[in-house]
Amino acid sequence: INAEYGVAFQQQCEPTCYFTVTAYHGVVEVFVKLLQADDAAIRALAPGCTRARLTAEMSAALDVLYEFDQAFVISKPRSLLWKGVHEAWRGKRAKSESKLAAALDTAQELGMVYDEAIITYYMGVLARDEPDKGPPLVQKALDMFKASGVDFSSQL
């Protein structure tokens, strides 16, 4: 998987420029997209790859992202989001909810409206089995995107 190369490269580098945040997030987001796919799609996209391997690689990418967070606070909301998503996919709901709440708080504290909307969206997606919680959160996120002038259609 090409994202593995990104993780390996980032593990050898120290974060030095805040504008490289998209590169650090992008590696994790490749794993997010792959893990959202079904097993047949994963095999088609990455022959020989398993969901367990993707989960382990995502964990390694999150470790690298943590280092970036220590240098540049603008990374923290999205980093906490992906940690929360990762924990949810591993079946650790309480840990996931804690990370997502911290992500939302951090985005709000930093005035990062777009990240706030993405976090709210994923909170809703991850709570889709709770009709009173999931759909309202997704709708709130879509309203936040619209108010911000963003045409969001599940890009992440």
Tab-separated table of C-alpha atoms in Angstrom:
chain	number	residue	atom	x	y	z
A	1	ILE	CA	0.000	0.000	0.000
A	2	ASN	CA	1.419	3.397	-0.911
A	3	ALA	CA	0.305	4.825	2.425
A	4	GLU	CA	2.804	2.476	4.090
A	5	TYR	CA	5.573	4.374	2.304
A	6	GLY	CA	4.153	7.613	3.646
A	7	VAL	CA	4.188	6.255	7.197
A	8	ALA	CA	7.747	4.932	6.808
A	9	PHE	CA	8.942	8.257	5.413
A	10	GLN	CA	7.206	10.286	8.107
A	11	GLN	CA	8.690	8.051	10.828
A	12	GLN	CA	12.148	9.138	9.655
A	13	CYS	CA	11.377	12.873	9.640
A	14	GLU	CA	10.786	15.475	12.276
A	15	PRO	CA	7.847	17.821	11.697
A	16	THR	CA	9.308	21.226	10.880
A	17	CYS	CA	6.655	23.120	8.893
A	18	TYR	CA	3.031	23.609	9.867
A	19	PHE	CA	1.890	23.592	6.227
A	20	THR	CA	2.837	19.918	5.882
A	21	VAL	CA	-0.194	19.077	8.023
A	22	THR	CA	-2.100	17.883	4.947
A	23	ALA	CA	0.629	15.332	4.220
A	24	TYR	CA	0.469	13.975	7.760
A	25	HIS	CA	-3.331	13.844	7.743
A	26	GLY	CA	-3.433	12.492	4.200
A	27	VAL	CA	-1.584	9.311	5.091
A	28	VAL	CA	-4.057	8.567	7.891
A	29	GLU	CA	-7.001	9.458	5.648
A	30	VAL	CA	-5.902	6.857	3.073
A	31	PHE	CA	-6.302	4.236	5.786
A	32	VAL	CA	-9.664	5.731	6.806
A	33	LYS	CA	-10.940	5.382	3.233
A	34	LEU	CA	-9.586	1.851	2.833
A	35	LEU	CA	-11.064	0.719	6.139
A	36	GLN	CA	-14.462	2.086	5.112
A	37	ALA	CA	-14.463	-0.292	2.140
A	38	ASP	CA	-15.712	-3.858	2.287
A	39	ASP	CA	-13.244	-6.757	2.294
A	40	ALA	CA	-13.646	-7.464	-1.450
A	41	ALA	CA	-12.828	-3.845	-2.286
A	42	ILE	CA	-9.789	-3.938	0.000
A	43	ARG	CA	-8.524	-7.067	-1.768
A	44	ALA	CA	-9.101	-5.411	-5.164
A	45	LEU	CA	-7.367	-2.177	-4.157
A	46	ALA	CA	-4.537	-3.773	-2.206
A	47	PRO	CA	-4.067	-7.447	-3.101
A	48	GLY	CA	-2.818	-9.480	-0.154
A	49	CYS	CA	-3.797	-6.796	2.323
A	50	THR	CA	-6.056	-7.534	5.273
A	51	ARG	CA	-8.224	-5.348	7.455
A	52	ALA	CA	-5.985	-6.232	10.423
A	53	ARG	CA	-2.907	-5.035	8.548
A	54	LEU	CA	-4.641	-1.790	7.568
A	55	THR	CA	-5.664	-1.232	11.184
A	56	ALA	CA	-2.083	-1.782	12.350
A	57	GLU	CA	-0.721	0.569	9.690
A	58	MET	CA	-3.310	3.203	10.622
A	59	SER	CA	-2.176	2.895	14.220
A	60	ALA	CA	1.426	3.531	13.146
A	61	ALA	CA	0.336	6.548	11.092
A	62	LEU	CA	-1.553	7.906	14.107
A	63	ASP	CA	1.585	7.574	16.220
A	64	VAL	CA	3.478	9.713	13.714
A	65	LEU	CA	0.608	12.199	13.601
A	66	TYR	CA	0.805	12.514	17.387
A	67	GLU	CA	4.388	13.739	17.038
A	68	PHE	CA	3.203	16.358	14.552
A	69	ASP	CA	0.499	17.437	17.030
A	70	GLN	CA	3.153	18.170	19.627
A	71	ALA	CA	4.763	20.709	17.308
A	72	PHE	CA	1.690	22.177	15.596
A	73	VAL	CA	-1.633	22.528	17.404
A	74	ILE	CA	-3.565	22.943	14.129
A	75	SER	CA	-3.243	19.192	13.673
A	76	LYS	CA	-4.845	18.195	16.975
A	77	PRO	CA	-8.571	18.307	16.134
A	78	ARG	CA	-8.233	16.088	13.079
A	79	SER	CA	-5.707	13.844	14.804
A	80	LEU	CA	-8.051	13.289	17.733
A	81	LEU	CA	-10.883	12.674	15.265
A	82	TRP	CA	-8.977	9.894	13.487
A	83	LYS	CA	-7.903	8.405	16.824
A	84	GLY	CA	-11.555	8.346	17.841
A	85	VAL	CA	-12.599	6.737	14.565
A	86	HIS	CA	-9.796	4.180	14.933
A	87	GLU	CA	-10.932	3.298	18.464
A	88	ALA	CA	-14.549	2.939	17.296
A	89	TRP	CA	-13.521	0.537	14.546
A	90	ARG	CA	-11.591	-1.457	17.140
A	91	GLY	CA	-14.777	-1.729	19.225
A	92	LYS	CA	-13.613	0.634	21.972
A	93	ARG	CA	-16.660	2.875	22.080
A	94	ALA	CA	-15.959	4.737	25.354
A	95	LYS	CA	-12.409	5.546	24.269
A	96	SER	CA	-13.721	6.607	20.869
A	97	GLU	CA	-16.320	8.945	22.333
A	98	SER	CA	-13.693	10.493	24.618
A	99	LYS	CA	-11.344	11.184	21.678
A	100	LEU	CA	-14.185	12.587	19.556
A	101	ALA	CA	-15.325	14.885	22.372
A	102	ALA	CA	-11.747	16.110	22.834
A	103	ALA	CA	-11.460	16.638	19.066
A	104	LEU	CA	-14.642	18.712	19.000
A	105	ASP	CA	-13.596	20.764	22.042
A	106	THR	CA	-10.178	21.446	20.520
A	107	ALA	CA	-11.623	22.461	17.154
A	108	GLN	CA	-14.034	24.833	18.890
A	109	GLU	CA	-11.276	26.315	21.064
A	110	LEU	CA	-9.132	26.930	17.972
A	111	GLY	CA	-12.040	28.287	15.905
A	112	MET	CA	-11.576	25.561	13.282
A	113	VAL	CA	-15.126	25.476	11.905
A	114	TYR	CA	-14.391	23.070	9.040
A	115	ASP	CA	-12.770	20.531	11.372
A	116	GLU	CA	-15.644	21.005	13.810
A	117	ALA	CA	-18.058	20.040	11.023
A	118	ILE	CA	-16.000	16.991	9.999
A	119	ILE	CA	-15.807	15.803	13.604
A	120	THR	CA	-19.550	16.277	14.057
A	121	TYR	CA	-20.147	14.353	10.820
A	122	TYR	CA	-18.091	11.377	11.975
A	123	MET	CA	-19.701	11.463	15.415
A	124	GLY	CA	-23.006	11.025	13.603
A	125	VAL	CA	-21.727	8.341	11.242
A	126	LEU	CA	-20.275	6.342	14.121
A	127	ALA	CA	-23.584	6.663	16.034
A	128	ARG	CA	-25.710	5.561	13.070
A	129	ASP	CA	-27.169	2.705	15.147
A	130	GLU	CA	-28.610	5.304	17.540
A	131	PRO	CA	-31.522	6.976	15.667
A	132	ASP	CA	-31.847	9.820	18.192
A	133	LYS	CA	-28.141	10.653	17.995
A	134	GLY	CA	-26.575	9.648	14.666
A	135	PRO	CA	-28.831	11.232	12.023
A	136	PRO	CA	-29.206	14.559	13.905
A	137	LEU	CA	-25.418	14.851	14.205
A	138	VAL	CA	-24.928	14.127	10.502
A	139	GLN	CA	-27.572	16.738	9.638
A	140	LYS	CA	-25.969	19.255	11.985
A	141	ALA	CA	-22.620	18.667	10.274
A	142	LEU	CA	-24.152	19.101	6.814
A	143	ASP	CA	-25.746	22.358	7.981
A	144	MET	CA	-22.359	23.499	9.327
A	145	PHE	CA	-20.705	22.733	5.993
A	146	LYS	CA	-23.410	24.600	4.101
A	147	ALA	CA	-23.157	27.624	6.416
A	148	SER	CA	-19.405	27.633	5.767
A	149	GLY	CA	-19.912	27.557	2.001
A	150	VAL	CA	-18.604	23.987	1.669
A	151	ASP	CA	-20.300	21.559	-0.714
A	152	PHE	CA	-19.736	18.392	1.301
A	153	SER	CA	-20.660	15.013	-0.124
A	154	SER	CA	-18.906	12.487	2.113
A	155	GLN	CA	-15.408	13.263	0.839
A	156	LEU	CA	-13.835	11.863	4.019
